Short mmCIF file of C-alpha atoms in Angstrom, two decimals:
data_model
loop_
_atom_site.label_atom_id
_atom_site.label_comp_id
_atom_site.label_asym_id
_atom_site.label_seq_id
_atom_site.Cartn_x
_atom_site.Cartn_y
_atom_site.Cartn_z
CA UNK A 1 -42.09 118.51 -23.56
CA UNK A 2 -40.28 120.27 -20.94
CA UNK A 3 -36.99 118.64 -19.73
CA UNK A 4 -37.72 119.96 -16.38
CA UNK A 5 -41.05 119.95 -15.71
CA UNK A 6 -41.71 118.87 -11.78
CA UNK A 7 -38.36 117.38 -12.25
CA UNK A 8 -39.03 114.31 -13.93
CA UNK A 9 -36.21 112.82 -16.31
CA UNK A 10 -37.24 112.19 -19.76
CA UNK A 11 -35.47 108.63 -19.73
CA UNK A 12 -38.18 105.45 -19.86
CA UNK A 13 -39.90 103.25 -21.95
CA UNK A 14 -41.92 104.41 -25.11
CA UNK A 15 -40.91 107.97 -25.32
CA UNK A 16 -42.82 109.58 -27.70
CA UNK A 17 -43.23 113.11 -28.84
CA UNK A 18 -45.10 115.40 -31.84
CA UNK A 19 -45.01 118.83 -32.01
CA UNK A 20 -48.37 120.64 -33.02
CA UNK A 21 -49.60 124.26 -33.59
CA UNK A 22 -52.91 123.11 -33.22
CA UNK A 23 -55.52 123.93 -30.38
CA UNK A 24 -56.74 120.64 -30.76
CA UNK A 25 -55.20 116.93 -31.83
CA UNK A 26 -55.49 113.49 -31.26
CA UNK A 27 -52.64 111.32 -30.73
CA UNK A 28 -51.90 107.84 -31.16
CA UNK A 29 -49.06 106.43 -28.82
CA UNK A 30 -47.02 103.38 -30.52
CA UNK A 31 -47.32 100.46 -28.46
CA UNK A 32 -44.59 99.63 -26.29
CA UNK A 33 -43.75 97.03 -23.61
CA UNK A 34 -42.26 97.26 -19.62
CA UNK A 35 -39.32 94.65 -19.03
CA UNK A 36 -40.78 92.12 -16.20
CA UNK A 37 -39.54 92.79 -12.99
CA UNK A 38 -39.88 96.45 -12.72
CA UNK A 39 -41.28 97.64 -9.61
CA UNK A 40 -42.46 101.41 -10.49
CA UNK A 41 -44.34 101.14 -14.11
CA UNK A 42 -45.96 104.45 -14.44
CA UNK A 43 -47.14 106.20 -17.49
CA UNK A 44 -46.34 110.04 -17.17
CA UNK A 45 -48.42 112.56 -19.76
CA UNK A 46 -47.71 116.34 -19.93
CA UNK A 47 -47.29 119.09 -22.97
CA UNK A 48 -45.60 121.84 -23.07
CA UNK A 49 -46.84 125.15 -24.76
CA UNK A 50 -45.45 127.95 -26.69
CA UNK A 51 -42.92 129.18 -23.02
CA UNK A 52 -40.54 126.45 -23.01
CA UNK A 53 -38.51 127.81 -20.05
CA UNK A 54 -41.40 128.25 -17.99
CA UNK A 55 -42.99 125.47 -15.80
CA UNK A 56 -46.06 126.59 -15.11
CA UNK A 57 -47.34 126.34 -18.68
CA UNK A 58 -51.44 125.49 -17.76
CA UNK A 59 -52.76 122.25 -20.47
CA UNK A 60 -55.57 120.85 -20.62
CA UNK A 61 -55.58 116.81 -21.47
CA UNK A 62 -59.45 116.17 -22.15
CA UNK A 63 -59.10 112.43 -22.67
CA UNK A 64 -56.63 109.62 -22.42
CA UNK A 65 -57.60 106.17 -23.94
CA UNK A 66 -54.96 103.34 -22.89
CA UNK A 67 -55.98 100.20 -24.90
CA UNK A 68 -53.82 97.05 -23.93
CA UNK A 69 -52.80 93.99 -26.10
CA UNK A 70 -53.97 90.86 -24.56
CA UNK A 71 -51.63 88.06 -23.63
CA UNK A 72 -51.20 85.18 -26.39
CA UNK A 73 -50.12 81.98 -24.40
CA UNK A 74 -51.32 77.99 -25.42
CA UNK A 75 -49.04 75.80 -22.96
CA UNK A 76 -49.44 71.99 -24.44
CA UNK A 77 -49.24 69.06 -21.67
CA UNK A 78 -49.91 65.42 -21.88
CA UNK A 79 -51.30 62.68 -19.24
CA UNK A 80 -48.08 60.77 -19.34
CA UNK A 81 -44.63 62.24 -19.12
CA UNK A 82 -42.61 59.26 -20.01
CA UNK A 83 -43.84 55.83 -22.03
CA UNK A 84 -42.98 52.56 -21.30
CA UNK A 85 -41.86 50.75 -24.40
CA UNK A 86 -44.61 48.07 -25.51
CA UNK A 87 -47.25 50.35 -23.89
CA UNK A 88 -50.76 50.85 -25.26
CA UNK A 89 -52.22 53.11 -22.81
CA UNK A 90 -54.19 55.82 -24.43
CA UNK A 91 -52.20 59.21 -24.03
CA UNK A 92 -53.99 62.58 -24.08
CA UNK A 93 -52.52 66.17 -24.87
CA UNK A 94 -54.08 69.36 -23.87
CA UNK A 95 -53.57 73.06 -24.98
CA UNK A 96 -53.85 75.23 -22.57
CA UNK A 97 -55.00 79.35 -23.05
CA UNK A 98 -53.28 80.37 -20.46
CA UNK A 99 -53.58 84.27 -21.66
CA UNK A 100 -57.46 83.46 -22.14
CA UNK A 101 -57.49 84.48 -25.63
CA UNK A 102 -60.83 84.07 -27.30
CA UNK A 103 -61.69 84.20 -31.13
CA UNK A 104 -60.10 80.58 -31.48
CA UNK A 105 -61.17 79.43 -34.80
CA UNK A 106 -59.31 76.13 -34.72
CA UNK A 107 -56.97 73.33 -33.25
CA UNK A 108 -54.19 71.42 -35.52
CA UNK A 109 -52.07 68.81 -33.62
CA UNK A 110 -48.53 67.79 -35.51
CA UNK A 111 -47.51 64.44 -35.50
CA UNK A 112 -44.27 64.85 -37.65
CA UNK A 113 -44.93 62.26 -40.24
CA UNK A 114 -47.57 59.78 -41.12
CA UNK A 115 -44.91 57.32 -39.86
CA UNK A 116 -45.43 58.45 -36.29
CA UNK A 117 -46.20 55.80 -34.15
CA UNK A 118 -49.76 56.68 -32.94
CA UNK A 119 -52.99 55.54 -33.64
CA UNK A 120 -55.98 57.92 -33.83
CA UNK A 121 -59.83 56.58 -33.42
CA UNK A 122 -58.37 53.03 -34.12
CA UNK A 123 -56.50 53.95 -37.28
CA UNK A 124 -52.90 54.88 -37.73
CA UNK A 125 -52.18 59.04 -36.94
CA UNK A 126 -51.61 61.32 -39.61
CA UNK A 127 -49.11 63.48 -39.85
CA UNK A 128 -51.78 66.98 -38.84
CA UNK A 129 -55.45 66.34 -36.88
CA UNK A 130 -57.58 69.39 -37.04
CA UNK A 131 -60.03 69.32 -34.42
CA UNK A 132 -62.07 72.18 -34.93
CA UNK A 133 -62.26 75.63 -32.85
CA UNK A 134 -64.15 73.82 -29.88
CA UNK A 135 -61.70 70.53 -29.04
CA UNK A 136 -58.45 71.67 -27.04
CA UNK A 137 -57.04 68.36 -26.37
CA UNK A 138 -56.42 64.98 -28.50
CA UNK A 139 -56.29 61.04 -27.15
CA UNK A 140 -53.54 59.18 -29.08
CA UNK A 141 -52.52 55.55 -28.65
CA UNK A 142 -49.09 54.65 -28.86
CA UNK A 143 -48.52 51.43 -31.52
CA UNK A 144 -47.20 48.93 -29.45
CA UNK A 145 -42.98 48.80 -29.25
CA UNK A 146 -42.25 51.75 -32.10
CA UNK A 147 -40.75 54.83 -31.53
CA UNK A 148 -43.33 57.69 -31.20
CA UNK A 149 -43.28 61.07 -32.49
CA UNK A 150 -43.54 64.32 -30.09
CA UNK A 151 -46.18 66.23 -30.58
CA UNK A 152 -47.06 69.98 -31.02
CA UNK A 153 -50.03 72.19 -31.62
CA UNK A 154 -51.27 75.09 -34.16
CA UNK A 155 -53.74 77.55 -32.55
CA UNK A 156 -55.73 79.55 -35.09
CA UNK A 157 -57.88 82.82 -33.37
CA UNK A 158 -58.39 86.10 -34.95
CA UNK A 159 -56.87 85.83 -37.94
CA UNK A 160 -53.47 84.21 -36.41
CA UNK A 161 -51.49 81.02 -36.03
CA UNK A 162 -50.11 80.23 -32.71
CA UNK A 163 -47.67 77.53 -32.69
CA UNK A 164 -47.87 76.37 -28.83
CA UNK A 165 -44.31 74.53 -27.00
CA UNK A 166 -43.28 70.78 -28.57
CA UNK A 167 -44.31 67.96 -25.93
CA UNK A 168 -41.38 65.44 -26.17
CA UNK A 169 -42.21 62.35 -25.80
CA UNK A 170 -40.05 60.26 -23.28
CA UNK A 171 -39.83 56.48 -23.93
CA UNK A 172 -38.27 54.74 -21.12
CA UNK A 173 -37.61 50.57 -21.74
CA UNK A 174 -39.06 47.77 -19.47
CA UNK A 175 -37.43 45.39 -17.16
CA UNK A 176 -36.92 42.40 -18.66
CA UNK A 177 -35.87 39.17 -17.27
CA UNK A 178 -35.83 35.50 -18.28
CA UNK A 179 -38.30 33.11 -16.40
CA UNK A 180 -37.31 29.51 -16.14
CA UNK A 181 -35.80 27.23 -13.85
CA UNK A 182 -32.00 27.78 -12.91
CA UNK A 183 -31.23 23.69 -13.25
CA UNK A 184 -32.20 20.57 -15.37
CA UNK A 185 -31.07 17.26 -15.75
CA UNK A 186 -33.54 16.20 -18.24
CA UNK A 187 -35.79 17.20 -20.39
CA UNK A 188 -36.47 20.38 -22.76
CA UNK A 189 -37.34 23.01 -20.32
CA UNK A 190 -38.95 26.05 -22.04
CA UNK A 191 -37.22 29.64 -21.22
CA UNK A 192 -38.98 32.98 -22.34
CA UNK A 193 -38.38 36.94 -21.47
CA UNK A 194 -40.38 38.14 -18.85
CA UNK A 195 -42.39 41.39 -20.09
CA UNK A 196 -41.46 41.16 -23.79
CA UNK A 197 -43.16 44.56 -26.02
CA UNK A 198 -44.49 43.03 -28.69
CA UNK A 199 -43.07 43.54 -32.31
CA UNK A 200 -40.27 42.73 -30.85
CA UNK A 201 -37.24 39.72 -32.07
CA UNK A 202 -35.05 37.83 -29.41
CA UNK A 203 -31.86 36.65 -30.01
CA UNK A 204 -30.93 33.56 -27.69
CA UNK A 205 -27.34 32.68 -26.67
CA UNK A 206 -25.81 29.96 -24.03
CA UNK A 207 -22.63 30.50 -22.80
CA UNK A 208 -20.32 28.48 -22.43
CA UNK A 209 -21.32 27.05 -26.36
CA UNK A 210 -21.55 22.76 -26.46
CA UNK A 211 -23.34 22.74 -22.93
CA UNK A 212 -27.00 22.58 -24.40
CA UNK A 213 -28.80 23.31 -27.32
CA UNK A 214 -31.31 25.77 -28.05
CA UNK A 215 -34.79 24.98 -29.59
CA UNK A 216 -35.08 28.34 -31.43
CA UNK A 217 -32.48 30.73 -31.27
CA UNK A 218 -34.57 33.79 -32.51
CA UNK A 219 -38.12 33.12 -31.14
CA UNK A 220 -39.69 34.81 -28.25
CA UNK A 221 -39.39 31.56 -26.30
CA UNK A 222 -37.44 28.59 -26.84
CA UNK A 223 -36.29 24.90 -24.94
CA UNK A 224 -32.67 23.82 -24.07
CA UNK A 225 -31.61 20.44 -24.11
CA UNK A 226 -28.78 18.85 -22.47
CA UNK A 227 -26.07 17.67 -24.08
CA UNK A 228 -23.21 17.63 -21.45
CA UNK A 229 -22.76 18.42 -17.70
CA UNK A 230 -21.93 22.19 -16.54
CA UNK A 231 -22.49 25.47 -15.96
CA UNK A 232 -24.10 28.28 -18.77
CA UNK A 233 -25.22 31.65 -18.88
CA UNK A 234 -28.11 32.23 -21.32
CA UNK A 235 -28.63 35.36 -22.48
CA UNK A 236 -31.63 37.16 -24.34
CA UNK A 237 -31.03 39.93 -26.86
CA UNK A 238 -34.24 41.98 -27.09
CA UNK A 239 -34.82 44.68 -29.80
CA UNK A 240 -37.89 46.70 -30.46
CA UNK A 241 -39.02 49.26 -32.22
CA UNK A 242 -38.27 52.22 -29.51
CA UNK A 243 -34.88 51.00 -28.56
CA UNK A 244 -32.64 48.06 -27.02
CA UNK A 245 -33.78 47.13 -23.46
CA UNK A 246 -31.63 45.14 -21.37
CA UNK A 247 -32.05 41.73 -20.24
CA UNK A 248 -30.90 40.14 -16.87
CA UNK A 249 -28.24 36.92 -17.68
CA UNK A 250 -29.89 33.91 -16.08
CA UNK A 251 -27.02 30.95 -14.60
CA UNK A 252 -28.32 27.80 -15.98
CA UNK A 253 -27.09 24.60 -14.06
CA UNK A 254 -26.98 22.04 -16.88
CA UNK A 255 -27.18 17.84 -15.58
CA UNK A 256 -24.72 17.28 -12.64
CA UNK A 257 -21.72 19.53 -11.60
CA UNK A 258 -19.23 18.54 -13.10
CA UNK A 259 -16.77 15.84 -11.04
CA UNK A 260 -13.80 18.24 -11.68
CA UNK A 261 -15.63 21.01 -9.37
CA UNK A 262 -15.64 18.76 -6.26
CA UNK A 263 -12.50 17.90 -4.17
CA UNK A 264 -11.60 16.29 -0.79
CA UNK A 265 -9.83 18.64 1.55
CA UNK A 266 -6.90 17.02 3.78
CA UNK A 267 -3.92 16.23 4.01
CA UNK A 268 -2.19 14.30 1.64
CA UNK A 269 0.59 12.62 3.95
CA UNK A 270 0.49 11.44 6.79
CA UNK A 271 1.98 9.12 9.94
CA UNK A 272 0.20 6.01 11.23
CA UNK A 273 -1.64 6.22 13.96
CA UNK A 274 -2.59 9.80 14.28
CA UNK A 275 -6.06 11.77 13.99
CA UNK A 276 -7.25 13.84 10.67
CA UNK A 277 -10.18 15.93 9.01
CA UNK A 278 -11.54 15.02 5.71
CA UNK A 279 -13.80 17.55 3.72
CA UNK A 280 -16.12 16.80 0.94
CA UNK A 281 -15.43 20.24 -0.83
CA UNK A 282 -18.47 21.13 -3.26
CA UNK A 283 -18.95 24.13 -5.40
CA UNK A 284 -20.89 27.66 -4.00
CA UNK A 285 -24.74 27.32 -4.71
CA UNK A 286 -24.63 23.86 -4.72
CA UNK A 287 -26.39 21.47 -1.05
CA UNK A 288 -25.26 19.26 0.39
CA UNK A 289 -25.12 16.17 -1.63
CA UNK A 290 -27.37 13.14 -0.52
CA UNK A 291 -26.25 9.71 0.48
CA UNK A 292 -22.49 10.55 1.38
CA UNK A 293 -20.54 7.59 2.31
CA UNK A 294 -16.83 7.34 3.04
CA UNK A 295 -14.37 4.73 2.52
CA UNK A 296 -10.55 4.77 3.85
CA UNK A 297 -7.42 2.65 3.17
CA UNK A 298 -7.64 -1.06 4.91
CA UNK A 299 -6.53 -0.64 8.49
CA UNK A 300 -7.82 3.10 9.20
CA UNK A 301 -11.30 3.85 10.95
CA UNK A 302 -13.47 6.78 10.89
CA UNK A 303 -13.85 7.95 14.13
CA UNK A 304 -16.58 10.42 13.62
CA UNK A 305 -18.64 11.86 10.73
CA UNK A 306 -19.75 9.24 8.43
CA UNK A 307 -22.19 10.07 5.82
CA UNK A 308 -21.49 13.99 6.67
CA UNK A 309 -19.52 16.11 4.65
CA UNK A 310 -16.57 16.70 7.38
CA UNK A 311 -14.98 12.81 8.86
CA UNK A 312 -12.34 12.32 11.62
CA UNK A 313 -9.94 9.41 10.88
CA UNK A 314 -7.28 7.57 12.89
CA UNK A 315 -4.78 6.54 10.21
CA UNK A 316 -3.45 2.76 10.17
CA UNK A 317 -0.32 1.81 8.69
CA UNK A 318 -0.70 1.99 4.84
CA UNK A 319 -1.33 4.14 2.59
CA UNK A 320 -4.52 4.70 0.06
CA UNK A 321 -7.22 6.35 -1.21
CA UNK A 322 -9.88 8.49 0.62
CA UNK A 323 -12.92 8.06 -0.92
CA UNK A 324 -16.22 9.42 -0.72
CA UNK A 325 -19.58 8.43 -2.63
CA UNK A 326 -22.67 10.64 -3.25
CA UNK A 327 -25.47 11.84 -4.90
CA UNK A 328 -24.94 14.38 -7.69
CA UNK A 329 -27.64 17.28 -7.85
CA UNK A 330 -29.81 14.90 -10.47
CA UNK A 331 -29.67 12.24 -7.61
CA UNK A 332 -26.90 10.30 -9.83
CA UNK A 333 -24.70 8.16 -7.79
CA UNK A 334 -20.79 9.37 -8.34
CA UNK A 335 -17.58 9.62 -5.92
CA UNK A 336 -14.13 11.41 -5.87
CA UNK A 337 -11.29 10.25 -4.09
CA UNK A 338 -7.80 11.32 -2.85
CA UNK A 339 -4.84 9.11 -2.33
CA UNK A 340 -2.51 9.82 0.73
CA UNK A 341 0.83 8.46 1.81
CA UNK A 342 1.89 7.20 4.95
CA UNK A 343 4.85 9.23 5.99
CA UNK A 344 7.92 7.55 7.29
CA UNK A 345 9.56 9.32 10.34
CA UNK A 346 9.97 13.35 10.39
CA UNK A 347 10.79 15.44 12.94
CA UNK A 348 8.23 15.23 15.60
CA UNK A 349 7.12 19.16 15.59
CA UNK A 350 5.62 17.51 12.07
CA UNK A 351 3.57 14.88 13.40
CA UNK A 352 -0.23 15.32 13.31
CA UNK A 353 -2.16 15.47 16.95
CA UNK A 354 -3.19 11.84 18.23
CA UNK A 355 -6.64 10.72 18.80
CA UNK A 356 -7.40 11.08 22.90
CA UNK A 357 -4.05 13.35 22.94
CA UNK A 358 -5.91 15.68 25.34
CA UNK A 359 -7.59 15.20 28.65
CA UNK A 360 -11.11 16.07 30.09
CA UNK A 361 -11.70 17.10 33.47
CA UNK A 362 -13.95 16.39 35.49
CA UNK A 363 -15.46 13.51 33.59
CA UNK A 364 -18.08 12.77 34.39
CA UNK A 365 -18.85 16.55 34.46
CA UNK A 366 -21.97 18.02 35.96
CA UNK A 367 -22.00 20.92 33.08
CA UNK A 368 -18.05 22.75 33.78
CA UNK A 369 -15.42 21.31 32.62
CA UNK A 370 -11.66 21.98 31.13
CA UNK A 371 -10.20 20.73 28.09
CA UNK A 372 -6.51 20.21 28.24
CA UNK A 373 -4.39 19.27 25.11
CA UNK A 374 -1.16 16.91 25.35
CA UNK A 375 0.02 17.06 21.97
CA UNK A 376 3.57 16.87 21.48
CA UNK A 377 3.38 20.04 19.56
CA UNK A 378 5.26 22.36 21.55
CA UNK A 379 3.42 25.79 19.92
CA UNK A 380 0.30 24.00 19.22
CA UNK A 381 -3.47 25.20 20.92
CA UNK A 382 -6.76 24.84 20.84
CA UNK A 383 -8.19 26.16 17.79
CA UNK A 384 -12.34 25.03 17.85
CA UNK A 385 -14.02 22.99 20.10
CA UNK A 386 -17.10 21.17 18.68
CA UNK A 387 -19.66 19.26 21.13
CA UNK A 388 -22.27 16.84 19.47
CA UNK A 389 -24.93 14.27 20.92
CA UNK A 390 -26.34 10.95 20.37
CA UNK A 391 -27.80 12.17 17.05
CA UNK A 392 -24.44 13.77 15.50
CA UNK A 393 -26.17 17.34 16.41
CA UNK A 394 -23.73 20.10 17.53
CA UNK A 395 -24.90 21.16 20.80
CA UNK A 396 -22.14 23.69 21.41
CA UNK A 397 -19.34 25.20 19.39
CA UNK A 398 -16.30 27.17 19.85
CA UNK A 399 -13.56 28.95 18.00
CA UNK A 400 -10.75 30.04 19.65
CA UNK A 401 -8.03 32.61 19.04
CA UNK A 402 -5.66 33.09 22.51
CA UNK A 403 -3.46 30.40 21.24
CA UNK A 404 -4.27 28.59 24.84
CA UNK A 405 -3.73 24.63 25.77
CA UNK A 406 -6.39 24.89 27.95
CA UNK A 407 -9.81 25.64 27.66
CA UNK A 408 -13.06 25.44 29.38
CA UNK A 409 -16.65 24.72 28.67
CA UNK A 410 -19.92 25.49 30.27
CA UNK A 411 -22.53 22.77 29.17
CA UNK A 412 -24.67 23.21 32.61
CA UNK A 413 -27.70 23.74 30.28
CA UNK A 414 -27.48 20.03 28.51
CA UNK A 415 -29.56 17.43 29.83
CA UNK A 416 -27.36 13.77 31.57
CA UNK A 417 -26.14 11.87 28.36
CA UNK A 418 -22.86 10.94 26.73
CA UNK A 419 -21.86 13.49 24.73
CA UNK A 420 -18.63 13.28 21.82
CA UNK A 421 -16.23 16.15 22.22
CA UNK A 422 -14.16 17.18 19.25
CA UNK A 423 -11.10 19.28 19.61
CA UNK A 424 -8.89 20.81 16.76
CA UNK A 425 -5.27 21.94 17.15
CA UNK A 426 -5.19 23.42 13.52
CA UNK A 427 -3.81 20.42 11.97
CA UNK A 428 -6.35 17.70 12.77
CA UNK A 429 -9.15 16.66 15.07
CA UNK A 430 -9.55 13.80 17.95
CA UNK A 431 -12.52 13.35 19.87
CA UNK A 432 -13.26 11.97 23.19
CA UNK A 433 -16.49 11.03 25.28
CA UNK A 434 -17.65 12.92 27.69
CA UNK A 435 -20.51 12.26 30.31
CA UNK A 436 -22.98 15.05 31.84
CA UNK A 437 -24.60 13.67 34.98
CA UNK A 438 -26.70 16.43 36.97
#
């Protein structure tokens, strides 16, 4: 081979060379293989005869036979790419000759281990399934809640075992939840998980522990009972064969809320004669409780509100318990109260607002009106302005935040009635009548 001939380097890719003193020969080329990618694959052939400095040597090539080795490539895929725990869905993986070899004499699919979580034709997998030279794919079934194997493929054709690319299997767990009702009073409701795998064990806990009881603690669904008043969280602990899913808590409200969660909201002292808000406080999730009534000390009225949650009072001259009766959430009657003291003296700027301490003008009002407060509070305002009708029913309500003694209302859209106006100076409330006449 001449270094120089036409100018071509000798560097490339399956150099090969033989030196001969023949007239005639046959030569046989190893095989060799071009890197991907390469954008000028040529194959170059010369000789070079017995003037090695010269390049017009003249050759004759009679015949050149290029014979090339066909591409080997089984790609294995499957239906599903991920599992959901507790499935039974039929799953089917396919080889794929992507190099369309032919001679294949036969198929084996590898499962791993007999223990592999798949049935076959209705019986549990074994651990190899030959399937012959014609079948190229394979229908498994996963066994409900186990773990399952991946699986991979042996390709026999001409003479030689192809192992094709391991299909993992991905097993992703359910979402589980626990159906029953979120409050009893009586009874032995029933509580189970919400798409349980089977072959699968529960573990059932209430928290806090002396609430209720639990039926079965380990069975896939079980009853509480109560045995005191509150609040619990039950909890489910699922396990399975292919892993731990988790379980959404469910808040359990167990007989009546417990006394100890409600409270009245007001003040706790006070001075005869003056106007204050009472609040039945009750705990978040919980309505309104039925049948409220109030009761105050001999001598005080309730100006507005009774059997709401929220009363106005005019205080008399003694001191006593607030009290309020209701309905408990499992329509049990109960009541809370709140004792307050009847302040003696104190420096005026202390003294609550008094009932009617503000004026209304024009009133009778055909719809505009102003709302002046004559507290003795020299830095109080008008904090929320509440307008109800015959009924009790707000009709119009305002919060307000200028720190003003004077506000006023536009009610032109109310039909002619007497309507109860409720002012608060952010100590107490008063009300006052008011009449619309259009």
């Amino acid at each position: 081979m001449d270094a120089s001939a036409y100018s071509y380097s000798m560097a490339g890719y399956g150099q090969f060379s033989s030196a001969t003193t023949t007239s005639s020969a046959t030569y046989t080329i190893p095989q060799f293989s071009i890197p991907s990618g390469n954008s000028s694959q040529y194959l170059f052939i010369w000789a070079s005869g017995g003037r090695p400095t010269s390049d017009a040597d003249v050759l004759f090539i009679s015949k050149i036979t290029i014979t090339a080795t066909p591409i080997v490539s089984f790609n294995l895929s499957s239906s599903a790419p991920s599992i959901t725990c507790g499935s039974t869905t039929p799953v089917t993986f396919t080889v794929n000759n992507g190099g369309g070899t032919t001679g294949v004499t036969g198929y084996t699919w590898n499962l791993g281990s007999a223990s592999n979580g798949w049935l076959y034709n209705g019986g549990a997998a074994p651990a190899t399934i030959p399937t012959g030279a014609t079948v190229n794919s394979i229908t498994l079934t996963p066994v409900c809640g186990s773990a399952l194997s991946n699986i991979s493929a042996t390709v026999a054709t001409n003479g030689i075992n192809y192992n094709t690319n391991t299909s993992t299997v991905t097993i992703t767990q359910p979402t589980l939840t626990i159906n029953g009702g979120s409050s009893f009073c009586s009874g032995s409701p029933s509580y189970s998980i919400n798409n349980l795998p089977c072959n699968s064990t529960v573990s059932w806990q209430a928290n806090p522990l002396g609430i209720v009881s639990i039926s079965c603690p380990t069975c896939p669904q079980t009853n509480l009972s109560r045995n005191t008043d509150g609040q619990v969280t039950l909890t489910a602990t699922v396990t399975t064969g292919c892993g731990q899913p988790s379980v959404t808590p469910k808040a359990i409200t167990v007989g009546a809320v417990p006394l100890s969660s409600y409270s009245i909201i007001g003040a706790a002292t006070v001075y005869a004669d003056a106007g204050y808000y009472y609040t039945l406080k009750f705990p978040n999730g919980v309505l309104t409780p039925n049948n409220i009534f109030w009761r105050v000390p001999s001598g005080w009225s309730i100006t507005y509100g009774q059997g709401t949650a929220n009363i106005t009072v005019l205080t008399g001259n003694t001191s006593g318990p607030v009290q309020v009766n209701f309905d408990n959430v499992c329509g049990e009657s109960t009541g809370i109260f709140k004792m307050v003291l009847i302040g003696e003296g104190g420096p005026a700027p202390l003294r609550m607002s008094m009932v009617n301490a503000f004026d209304i003008s024009p009133n009778p009002s055909k719809g505009r009106f102003t709302v002046t407060l004559t507290s003795i509070h020299n830095n109080a305002s008008i904090k929320e302005i509440i307008v109800v009708n015959k009924m009790g029913a707000p009709v119009y309500q305002q919060k307000f935040t200028n720190n003003q003694k004077t506000q006023t209302i536009q009610l032109a859209n109310l039909p002619t009635d007497i309507y109860t106006v409720k002012i608060f100076d952010g100590t107490a409330w008063s009300t006052q009548k008011l009449s619309l006449q259009k």
